[in-house]
Amino acid sequence: MKVLVALKRVVDPYVKIRVRDDGSGVETANVKMSTNPFDEIAIEEAVRLKEQGSATSTTVVAIGSEASQENLRAALALGIDNAVFVPNDAMLQPLAVARILQQIVVREAAQLVILGKQAIDDDNNQVGQMLAALLSWPQCTFASAVKIAEGGASLEVTREIDGGLEVLSATLPAVITTDLRLNTPRYASLPNIMRAKQKPLTTLTLEELAVDTQTAFEVLSVAAPKTRKAGVMVDSVDALLDKLKNEAKVIA
Amino acid sequence: MKVLVIAEHDNRELKTSTVAAIAAAQKLALPIEVLVAGYHCQTVVEKVRTLAAISRVIVADHDVYQDQLAENLALLLHSLSADYSHILAAASTFGKDVLPRLAGLLQVSMASDVMEIIDANTFIRPIYAGNALATVRMHDAIRLVTVRSSAFNTPITTHTELAELTVCDKRYALEKTKLVKRVESKSERPELGQAKVVISGGRGLQNKENFALIEQLADKLNAAVGASRAAVDAGFVPNDYQVGQTGKVVAPDLYIAIGISGAIQHLAGMKDSRVIVAINKDAEAPIFQIADYGLVGDLFKIIPELLTKLP
Ligand SMILES: Cc1cc2nc3c(=O)[nH]c(=O)nc-3n(C[C@H](O)[C@H](O)[C@H](O)COP(=O)(O)OP(=O)(O)OC[C@H]3O[C@@H](n4cnc5c(N)ncnc54)[C@H](O)[C@@H]3O)c2cc1C
Ligand SMILES: Nc1ncnc2c1ncn2[C@@H]1O[C@H](COP(=O)(O)O)[C@@H](O)[C@H]1O
């Protein structure tokens, strides 16, 4: 079974972002960037499937700026076999990303695609589900455990849902999106970082893929949210209870 | 044109987040219809029919819809979609599973987690964990939107005259996915998304046994219990307690964060609460920057004192 993993390069989750004054978006120049944390979890899961013998090969794909190749190399150092880079500097909507991934799934003859549940920049939480629809494949979103059945014809996925957990079984080929508790990603060792330099990283252009990336979705402006006005510090439980009762009037 | 809202339910009860989705739909000033797809879900249908905002309820009552899975619900919605300019669902794990799949089938874009509706095509949604707000315009003939429940909490009036009912006999079988089991975390406390008061605990609680302090406090205040990711990852509480960018978003009248540092990802899930209280032993903890009332101290002293002083 060939496994494909999607990777998006995003602003590091621990960076405090700044909205550009002209409302055109969030400042990304000279800002620390990372692999989307949910994609790190997807990469780890793919590597584990290979180690367990469920996956025969693993490929990681990123659509984005030239610098995304650094993130692809990092994924190779973690144990992914090969990488595909699709250069693109425009802001793509999830539907366009899903269309590109669909073409790559076909080219790579992938049987399982693992994506993050959401990219932590745009917080869309859409690409995996859209891709599954485009492929007419089953989807197992928000996965916290994945088990491939003997023989690789189906899989069982535990999903984190609002009311608790659910277990879904699905036929392969399938799409999985990862949730936080699926696994804890490993660190790359120095020898593996060196070895990763020899692993194949292919570039595929949007022209070669012949994908329509136009969508009818327009971002008009981006603004900073209202900030809360500064609060007060209280020095005792009694003072706190007094404030909550008599000032905020939120407790009886 | 008309708006279709997808009802979320367990075949017995309508989820309150659906009411928020209906409240959001009202902002579009178009006739609102609701799809109830399920199995033996009459009580849900009857409940929806009493909501004054609704002009019609479409019911698809078949065994194949019992478990509310995305595979066939998306197909059912696809088959109904031509009549609508908008399809809305709550931005719950259910809505986030089904609606993007429908968008894929229709080959249209969608807007996730919408907090404000400007007009029929223009919406405001949070990005970067709510640290920026994007105003987006959708030009597709059909607009798919999930809405953030906490941003649309106006109650919907009910009436005795029931909305029109249409039976839909389209039956899409589940071919590729099957529910094996659902393990719901049961609680007598109010639902996290609905509660007027939420008490959340973080890593500062140290272990599962200590987390009971948060629960005792919640019981005193008839509050729901929430948690930071660190508390969930450490196994103090189940996953569905997680508040934040990648968990639940809440906006109660009172949110009390105890032993939580206030990472961006946690703030994303609670910073629209009306009154925020932070209790933390570290005076520099970022949570104090957004708290209305901050108390620096050891939670293991403060919670017991609160428990004795609260009625
Ligand atoms: C992709 C991604 C998604 C994430 N999503 C979420 C999310 O949805 N929700 C979320 O919450 N986090 C999320 N996080 C994690 C987030 O970044 C923080 O790591 C997490 O919120 C920290 O939890 P905490 O505040 O409980 O722990 P810590 O940051 O360790 O804080 C513990 C606090 O407890 C205080 N404390 C300790 N002992 C006591 C005591 N005796 N009395 C009083 N105070 C005490 C300490 O001073 C400290 O401030 C996400 C992270 C990533 C990368
Ligand atoms: N530009 C991209 N390149 C590769 N994968 C992507 C890209 N954008 C999104 N994805 C994948 O889709 C997942 C969900 O993204 P989203 O729906 O945008 O929140 C991410 O976690 C990635 O796995």
XYZ file of C-alpha atoms and ligand atoms in Angstrom:
639
model
C 0.000 0.000 0.000
C 1.350 3.375 -1.036
C 0.768 6.184 1.425
C 0.684 9.861 0.521
C 1.046 12.571 3.159
C 0.176 16.262 2.647
C 2.333 18.962 4.181
C 1.698 22.683 4.439
C 4.350 25.175 5.528
C 2.740 27.609 7.952
C 3.673 30.310 10.440
C 5.010 28.564 13.529
C 2.211 27.932 16.042
C 4.052 29.736 18.825
C 4.641 32.965 16.887
C 2.463 35.922 17.777
C 1.212 37.018 14.369
C 0.766 40.580 13.164
C -1.991 41.718 10.830
C -0.672 44.030 8.089
C -1.811 47.613 8.530
C -3.335 47.757 5.033
C -5.634 44.831 5.820
C -4.114 42.688 3.074
C -3.336 39.789 5.349
C -1.042 38.467 8.043
C 2.668 39.369 7.915
C 4.682 36.283 6.936
C 7.957 37.917 5.853
C 10.798 37.225 8.308
C 8.502 35.186 10.513
C 9.457 31.749 11.831
C 7.792 29.057 9.731
C 7.119 25.383 10.492
C 5.454 22.310 9.141
C 1.778 22.458 10.096
C 1.703 20.502 13.417
C -1.136 18.268 12.256
C 0.958 17.341 9.203
C 3.861 16.402 11.473
C 1.450 13.950 13.058
C 0.436 12.710 9.577
C 4.112 12.185 8.676
C 4.748 10.250 11.883
C 1.742 8.028 11.220
C 2.910 7.253 7.684
C 6.407 6.385 8.928
C 4.903 4.067 11.556
C 2.744 2.338 8.930
C 5.889 1.706 6.903
C 7.738 0.380 9.955
C 4.816 -1.930 10.766
C 4.836 -3.243 7.211
C 1.386 -1.886 6.309
C 2.817 0.689 3.924
C 5.128 -0.294 1.081
C 6.205 3.273 0.356
C 5.537 6.760 1.640
C 5.463 10.037 -0.259
C 5.054 13.539 1.112
C 3.715 16.411 -0.968
C 3.758 20.148 -0.334
C 2.198 22.878 -2.417
C 3.746 26.221 -1.600
C 6.730 28.535 -1.699
C 10.274 27.402 -2.603
C 11.050 27.222 1.104
C 8.519 24.407 1.512
C 11.278 22.149 0.202
C 13.015 22.532 3.584
C 9.946 21.084 5.244
C 9.857 18.253 2.713
C 13.527 17.455 3.455
C 12.703 17.411 7.150
C 9.922 14.888 6.452
C 12.393 12.737 4.494
C 14.738 12.868 7.470
C 11.926 11.522 9.624
C 11.624 8.448 7.438
C 9.362 9.340 4.500
C 10.724 7.734 1.284
C 10.219 10.473 -1.288
C 8.842 13.954 -1.733
C 6.908 15.913 -4.328
C 7.078 19.692 -4.420
C 4.467 21.746 -6.255
C 5.702 25.341 -6.456
C 3.052 27.973 -5.897
C 3.181 31.413 -4.354
C -0.482 32.340 -4.574
C -2.861 31.754 -1.712
C -4.784 28.657 -2.687
C -8.219 27.805 -1.375
C -8.818 24.292 0.004
C -10.746 23.245 -3.101
C -7.727 24.068 -5.291
C -5.387 22.209 -2.926
C -7.721 19.208 -2.983
C -7.749 19.225 -6.794
C -3.951 19.267 -6.935
C -3.688 16.481 -4.371
C -6.219 14.469 -6.358
C -3.916 14.548 -9.397
C -0.941 13.513 -7.305
C -2.871 10.651 -5.737
C -3.601 9.379 -9.226
C 0.016 9.776 -10.424
C 1.419 8.094 -7.333
C -1.262 5.400 -7.265
C -1.639 6.094 -3.535
C -4.036 3.922 -1.566
C -4.097 5.974 1.592
C -3.793 9.736 1.994
C -3.038 11.206 5.414
C -3.580 14.935 5.933
C -3.806 17.182 8.950
C -7.314 17.965 10.178
C -6.582 21.648 9.758
C -3.854 24.001 8.696
C -3.294 26.266 11.687
C -2.940 29.404 9.553
C -6.288 29.538 7.785
C -7.971 27.072 10.163
C -10.138 25.736 7.339
C -10.428 22.053 8.179
C -11.595 21.236 4.646
C -8.949 19.786 2.328
C -9.112 16.137 3.463
C -12.883 15.954 3.215
C -12.891 17.682 -0.184
C -10.187 15.358 -1.484
C -12.146 12.312 -0.294
C -15.211 13.608 -2.145
C -13.266 14.278 -5.350
C -11.864 10.750 -5.255
C -15.151 9.166 -4.075
C -13.134 7.615 -1.265
C -14.230 7.138 2.321
C -12.984 9.708 4.846
C -11.934 9.196 8.450
C -11.483 12.665 9.905
C -10.010 13.714 13.289
C -8.232 10.397 13.803
C -6.756 9.505 17.180
C -5.950 5.858 16.336
C -5.475 4.032 13.025
C -5.433 0.284 12.474
C -4.931 -1.228 9.016
C -6.640 -4.603 8.664
C -4.675 -7.727 7.788
C -4.258 -7.803 3.999
C -4.747 -4.049 3.704
C -8.307 -4.042 2.369
C -9.781 -1.892 5.113
C -8.917 0.178 8.145
C -10.377 1.073 11.503
C -10.045 4.609 12.766
C -10.897 6.084 16.149
C -12.163 9.646 15.726
C -12.308 12.491 18.232
C -15.835 13.909 18.072
C -17.686 16.522 20.122
C -19.429 13.949 22.275
C -16.445 11.666 22.853
C -14.967 9.076 20.510
C -16.198 6.954 17.657
C -14.711 4.062 15.757
C -15.276 3.948 12.025
C -14.322 1.168 9.677
C -13.660 2.042 6.050
C -12.569 0.296 2.895
C -9.276 1.213 1.276
C -8.381 3.378 -0.587
C -9.240 6.061 1.957
C -8.446 9.506 3.313
C -7.495 10.122 6.957
C -7.141 13.475 8.714
C -5.132 13.570 11.924
C -6.072 14.904 15.338
C -3.615 15.879 18.076
C -3.603 12.630 19.975
C -2.929 10.245 17.086
C 0.769 10.042 17.950
C 3.753 12.029 19.194
C 6.079 12.869 16.312
C 9.710 11.778 16.678
C 12.800 13.891 16.135
C 15.137 13.290 13.224
C 18.545 11.838 14.009
C 21.654 13.355 12.485
C 22.445 10.325 10.257
C 18.874 10.409 8.967
C 19.143 14.114 8.231
C 22.269 13.364 6.180
C 20.616 10.409 4.452
C 17.565 12.517 3.593
C 19.711 14.619 1.279
C 19.972 11.630 -1.089
C 16.268 10.843 -1.105
C 14.265 11.828 -4.189
C 12.511 15.201 -4.157
C 10.682 15.825 -7.427
C 9.157 19.067 -8.583
C 5.844 19.020 -10.399
C 4.452 22.274 -11.723
C 0.805 23.276 -11.772
C 1.102 23.358 -15.584
C 2.288 19.756 -15.670
C -0.541 18.775 -13.385
C -3.025 20.782 -15.474
C -5.191 21.629 -12.477
C -7.654 24.495 -12.403
C -6.787 26.399 -9.218
C -9.414 29.107 -9.672
C -12.079 29.264 -7.000
C -14.988 31.612 -6.466
C -13.779 32.527 -2.984
C -12.282 35.905 -2.305
C -10.624 37.254 0.839
C -11.631 40.922 0.902
C -9.659 42.004 3.948
C -8.007 40.816 7.122
C -8.297 42.716 10.378
C -7.032 42.331 13.924
C -9.731 41.297 16.393
C -10.919 43.643 19.133
C -8.657 43.428 22.153
C -10.148 42.965 25.588
C -9.729 45.836 27.956
C -7.248 45.204 30.723
C -8.632 43.555 33.814
C -7.670 43.857 37.469
C -5.726 41.658 39.838
C -7.398 40.746 43.108
C -5.470 39.688 46.180
C -7.736 37.165 47.852
C -10.535 34.696 47.310
C -12.868 37.051 49.189
C -12.023 39.933 46.891
C -12.578 37.708 43.852
C -15.980 36.528 45.072
C -16.958 40.107 45.856
C -16.078 41.221 42.309
C -17.944 38.307 40.719
C -21.052 38.949 42.828
C -21.229 42.705 42.972
C -19.323 44.041 39.979
C -19.593 41.438 37.203
C -22.815 39.982 38.656
C -22.052 36.539 37.253
C -22.597 34.575 40.448
C -25.372 34.778 42.972
C -33.668 31.391 -3.031
C -33.706 29.464 0.211
C -31.371 28.373 2.989
C -30.973 24.764 4.062
C -29.769 24.063 7.585
C -28.547 20.575 8.448
C -29.970 19.339 11.732
C -27.486 17.645 14.036
C -29.014 15.106 16.371
C -28.746 11.602 17.794
C -32.170 10.518 16.485
C -33.712 11.574 19.804
C -32.617 15.101 20.559
C -31.768 18.092 18.424
C -28.312 19.450 19.261
C -28.441 23.037 20.470
C -25.698 23.961 18.008
C -28.287 23.491 15.250
C -30.399 26.203 16.844
C -27.377 28.509 16.547
C -27.042 27.572 12.875
C -30.715 28.498 12.403
C -30.152 31.786 14.235
C -27.306 32.496 11.804
C -29.505 31.548 8.835
C -32.040 34.164 9.937
C -29.470 36.867 9.190
C -29.730 35.959 5.515
C -33.399 37.017 5.412
C -34.365 34.092 3.190
C -36.820 31.232 3.780
C -35.182 28.608 6.003
C -35.625 24.882 5.604
C -34.102 22.201 7.773
C -33.000 18.725 6.759
C -33.420 16.052 9.404
C -31.761 12.874 8.160
C -31.762 9.988 10.597
C -33.559 6.853 11.626
C -36.607 6.818 13.871
C -35.956 10.510 14.404
C -39.582 11.701 14.775
C -38.975 13.513 18.050
C -36.252 15.582 16.388
C -38.542 16.389 13.463
C -41.354 17.474 15.802
C -38.981 19.688 17.744
C -37.671 21.383 14.587
C -41.205 21.969 13.326
C -42.017 24.070 16.377
C -39.232 26.559 15.647
C -40.848 29.742 14.361
C -37.980 30.588 12.008
C -38.486 27.494 9.860
C -40.693 27.351 6.781
C -40.252 23.676 5.984
C -38.680 20.553 7.413
C -37.404 17.834 5.120
C -37.160 14.462 6.751
C -35.149 11.551 5.394
C -35.864 8.746 7.845
C -33.987 5.618 6.780
C -31.785 3.070 8.484
C -28.818 4.194 6.357
C -28.812 7.614 8.033
C -28.936 6.279 11.577
C -25.286 6.980 12.375
C -25.010 10.371 10.670
C -21.973 9.533 8.559
C -20.489 11.917 6.023
C -20.321 9.421 3.171
C -24.039 9.238 2.446
C -25.230 12.466 4.093
C -23.068 14.392 1.629
C -24.687 12.489 -1.248
C -28.165 13.183 0.116
C -27.384 16.887 0.506
C -25.885 16.957 -2.975
C -29.139 15.609 -4.389
C -31.149 18.332 -2.606
C -28.776 21.225 -3.173
C -30.155 22.669 -6.424
C -33.015 24.366 -4.548
C -30.781 26.380 -2.238
C -28.506 29.406 -2.340
C -26.982 28.531 1.054
C -26.379 25.385 3.067
C -25.461 25.916 6.714
C -24.365 23.656 9.528
C -22.876 24.204 12.954
C -19.077 24.185 13.054
C -19.147 21.048 15.209
C -17.126 17.934 14.459
C -20.267 16.740 12.612
C -20.604 19.869 10.467
C -16.865 19.959 9.819
C -16.976 16.362 8.628
C -19.990 16.592 6.325
C -19.987 20.068 4.791
C -16.505 20.084 3.202
C -17.291 16.699 1.670
C -20.439 18.191 0.167
C -18.337 21.112 -1.098
C -16.044 18.594 -2.794
C -19.000 16.884 -4.462
C -20.371 20.235 -5.645
C -16.872 21.526 -6.531
C -17.501 24.780 -4.665
C -15.631 26.589 -1.896
C -16.893 26.850 1.637
C -16.425 29.144 4.636
C -15.593 27.477 7.962
C -16.414 28.719 11.438
C -18.202 31.898 10.378
C -18.703 34.405 13.244
C -20.541 37.142 11.438
C -22.782 37.367 8.404
C -22.459 40.683 6.565
C -24.717 39.887 3.613
C -25.735 36.891 1.516
C -22.219 36.555 0.059
C -19.984 38.117 2.677
C -18.865 36.560 5.921
C -16.333 37.099 8.686
C -14.319 34.144 9.875
C -11.367 33.767 12.256
C -7.932 32.705 11.003
C -4.677 32.120 12.919
C -6.471 30.932 16.040
C -8.688 34.004 16.030
C -5.740 36.391 16.038
C -6.977 37.752 12.729
C -10.440 38.039 11.225
C -10.910 37.557 7.491
C -13.811 39.089 5.603
C -14.538 36.731 2.734
C -16.843 36.873 -0.252
C -18.224 33.794 -1.934
C -19.206 33.901 -5.598
C -20.386 30.336 -6.108
C -24.086 29.889 -6.883
C -24.367 27.950 -3.647
C -22.660 29.124 -0.469
C -21.633 26.486 2.066
C -20.991 27.758 5.554
C -20.314 26.277 8.974
C -21.128 28.666 11.801
C -19.523 29.124 15.168
C -22.335 28.439 17.638
C -21.019 30.737 20.356
C -21.346 33.709 17.995
C -25.044 33.136 17.248
C -26.736 32.465 20.533
C -29.991 34.331 20.114
C -32.802 32.026 21.146
C -35.349 31.002 18.504
C -39.000 31.421 19.391
C -41.251 28.418 19.146
C -44.902 28.254 18.193
C -47.660 25.711 18.265
C -48.382 25.922 14.566
C -46.010 23.397 12.999
C -43.783 24.043 9.990
C -44.616 22.242 6.751
C -43.164 18.736 6.485
C -41.800 17.048 3.362
C -40.730 13.438 3.316
C -37.630 12.640 1.307
C -37.330 9.024 0.213
C -33.854 9.240 -1.263
C -31.859 6.484 0.301
C -28.110 6.458 -0.189
C -26.560 3.327 1.230
C -23.272 3.394 3.116
C -20.846 1.511 0.928
C -17.407 2.434 2.161
C -17.741 3.416 5.788
C -19.462 1.868 8.751
C -19.764 2.932 12.359
C -18.235 0.338 14.647
C -19.037 2.073 17.910
C -19.489 5.421 19.548
C -18.236 6.019 23.065
C -19.957 9.072 24.403
C -18.558 10.731 27.497
C -21.562 11.091 29.740
C -21.974 13.916 32.161
C -24.753 15.320 34.296
C -23.221 18.750 33.952
C -24.312 21.331 31.376
C -22.936 20.932 27.841
C -19.661 22.782 27.307
C -20.946 24.760 24.338
C -24.139 25.770 26.148
C -23.193 26.431 29.752
C -23.419 29.912 31.274
C -20.377 29.124 33.396
C -17.322 27.102 32.344
C -14.493 26.077 34.680
C -11.387 24.819 32.928
C -8.326 23.162 34.353
C -4.846 22.788 32.910
C -1.542 21.103 33.540
C -1.359 22.883 36.887
C -3.804 20.310 38.276
C -0.984 17.724 38.004
C -3.115 14.584 37.723
C -6.540 13.112 37.181
C -7.315 12.806 40.891
C -6.621 16.478 41.500
C -8.753 17.411 38.517
C -11.733 16.423 40.676
C -11.258 19.808 42.367
C -12.323 21.470 39.118
C -15.347 19.208 38.954
C -16.382 20.019 42.522
C -16.134 23.704 41.775
C -18.179 23.212 38.596
C -20.900 21.483 40.593
C -21.126 24.425 42.984
C -21.627 26.827 40.099
C -23.706 24.582 37.834
C -20.869 24.922 35.342
C -19.500 22.844 32.495
C -15.954 21.536 32.764
C -13.320 22.344 30.171
C -9.600 21.736 29.889
C -6.436 22.773 28.119
C -4.793 20.511 25.600
C -2.074 19.687 28.120
C -4.693 18.382 30.583
C -6.328 16.271 27.867
C -3.027 14.934 26.518
C -2.014 13.939 30.036
C -5.249 11.988 30.388
C -6.819 14.065 33.203
C -10.052 14.345 31.174
C -11.519 13.043 27.873
C -10.683 14.683 24.523
C -14.029 16.412 24.157
C -13.253 18.681 27.125
C -10.543 20.487 25.169
C -11.165 24.189 24.699
C -9.193 26.014 22.018
C -8.202 26.509 18.417
C -8.417 22.818 17.719
C -10.976 21.889 20.343
C -14.224 23.573 21.334
C -14.948 27.263 21.201
C -16.992 28.618 24.096
C -18.230 32.061 25.094
C -20.023 31.704 28.455
C -20.936 34.538 30.829
C -18.170 33.367 33.137
C -15.021 31.420 32.233
C -12.627 30.442 35.019
C -9.202 29.194 33.914
C -7.268 27.423 36.649
C -3.691 26.230 36.268
C -3.752 27.189 32.585
C -0.939 29.357 31.204
C -2.951 30.928 28.380
C -1.278 29.758 25.158
C -2.597 31.357 21.940
C -4.291 28.071 21.056
C -6.203 27.979 24.330
C -7.216 31.645 24.195
C -8.676 31.005 20.725
C -11.356 28.892 22.351
C -12.464 31.172 25.186
C -11.459 34.803 24.683
C -14.962 35.857 23.676
C -16.354 34.868 27.083
C -18.108 37.738 28.859
C -16.125 37.594 32.105
C -12.808 35.764 32.379
C -11.187 34.784 35.669
C -7.646 33.399 35.836
C -6.118 31.593 38.785
C -2.430 30.812 38.395
C 0.615 30.766 40.655
C 2.739 32.496 38.020
C 1.996 36.225 37.948
C 3.576 36.408 34.487
C 1.271 33.799 32.911
C -0.178 35.192 29.654
C -3.698 34.228 30.720
C -3.674 37.280 33.033
C -3.414 39.563 29.997
C -6.953 38.718 28.923
C -8.510 38.045 32.333
C -11.020 40.492 33.813
C -10.064 39.250 37.264
C -6.755 37.625 38.057
C -5.749 35.892 41.264
C -2.132 34.836 41.735
C -1.706 31.879 44.034
C -1.603 28.135 44.544
C -4.725 26.517 43.141
C -4.490 23.787 45.778
C -5.152 26.450 48.402
C -7.511 28.619 46.364
C -9.961 25.981 45.118
C -10.647 24.518 48.597
C -11.211 28.039 49.901
C -13.628 28.756 47.042
C -15.438 25.520 47.780
C -16.044 26.496 51.395
C -16.999 30.089 50.614
C -19.395 29.435 47.763
C -22.957 28.636 48.825
C -1.409 22.543 16.697
C -1.671 22.864 18.125
C -2.977 22.928 18.572
C -3.257 23.208 19.889
N -4.562 23.290 20.283
C -4.836 23.584 21.563
C -6.192 23.739 22.015
O -7.154 23.605 21.239
N -6.410 24.033 23.316
C -5.375 24.207 24.222
O -5.645 24.449 25.399
N -4.108 24.084 23.823
C -3.816 23.767 22.522
N -2.513 23.628 22.151
C -1.450 23.591 23.198
C -1.013 24.950 23.699
O -0.024 25.478 22.847
C -0.443 24.815 25.134
O 0.624 23.895 25.099
C -1.463 24.334 26.163
O -2.639 25.127 26.076
C -0.862 24.416 27.555
O -1.753 23.914 28.510
P -1.686 24.408 30.031
O -1.890 25.877 30.062
O -2.612 23.550 30.811
O -0.211 23.985 30.439
P 1.043 24.897 30.790
O 1.341 25.825 29.690
O 2.104 23.949 31.241
O 0.547 25.770 32.005
C 0.295 25.264 33.275
C 0.044 26.464 34.179
O -0.340 26.025 35.460
C 0.227 26.899 36.422
N 0.333 26.165 37.683
C 1.079 25.068 37.958
N 0.896 24.676 39.231
C 0.005 25.528 39.786
C -0.554 25.654 41.084
N -0.284 24.784 42.061
N -1.421 26.665 41.297
C -1.721 27.564 40.321
N -1.202 27.485 39.089
C -0.350 26.491 38.810
C 1.587 27.276 35.857
O 2.029 28.513 36.395
C 1.269 27.355 34.368
O 0.943 28.681 33.965
C -2.203 23.391 20.809
C -0.888 23.349 20.367
C -0.619 23.101 19.037
C 0.799 23.075 18.555
N -0.682 23.979 0.371
C -0.804 22.741 0.859
N 0.085 21.782 0.504
C -0.029 20.520 0.979
N -0.997 20.138 1.823
C -1.898 21.050 2.206
C -1.862 22.394 1.751
N -2.890 23.065 2.314
C -3.539 22.174 3.098
N -2.954 20.957 3.037
C -3.322 19.732 3.765
O -4.674 19.800 4.146
C -4.798 19.771 5.579
C -5.993 20.582 6.012
O -5.859 21.920 5.594
P -7.055 22.983 5.638
O -8.271 22.308 5.112
O -6.570 24.098 4.756
O -7.201 23.404 7.061
C -3.447 20.261 6.071
O -3.183 19.797 7.375
C -2.517 19.621 5.050
O -2.310 18.250 5.334
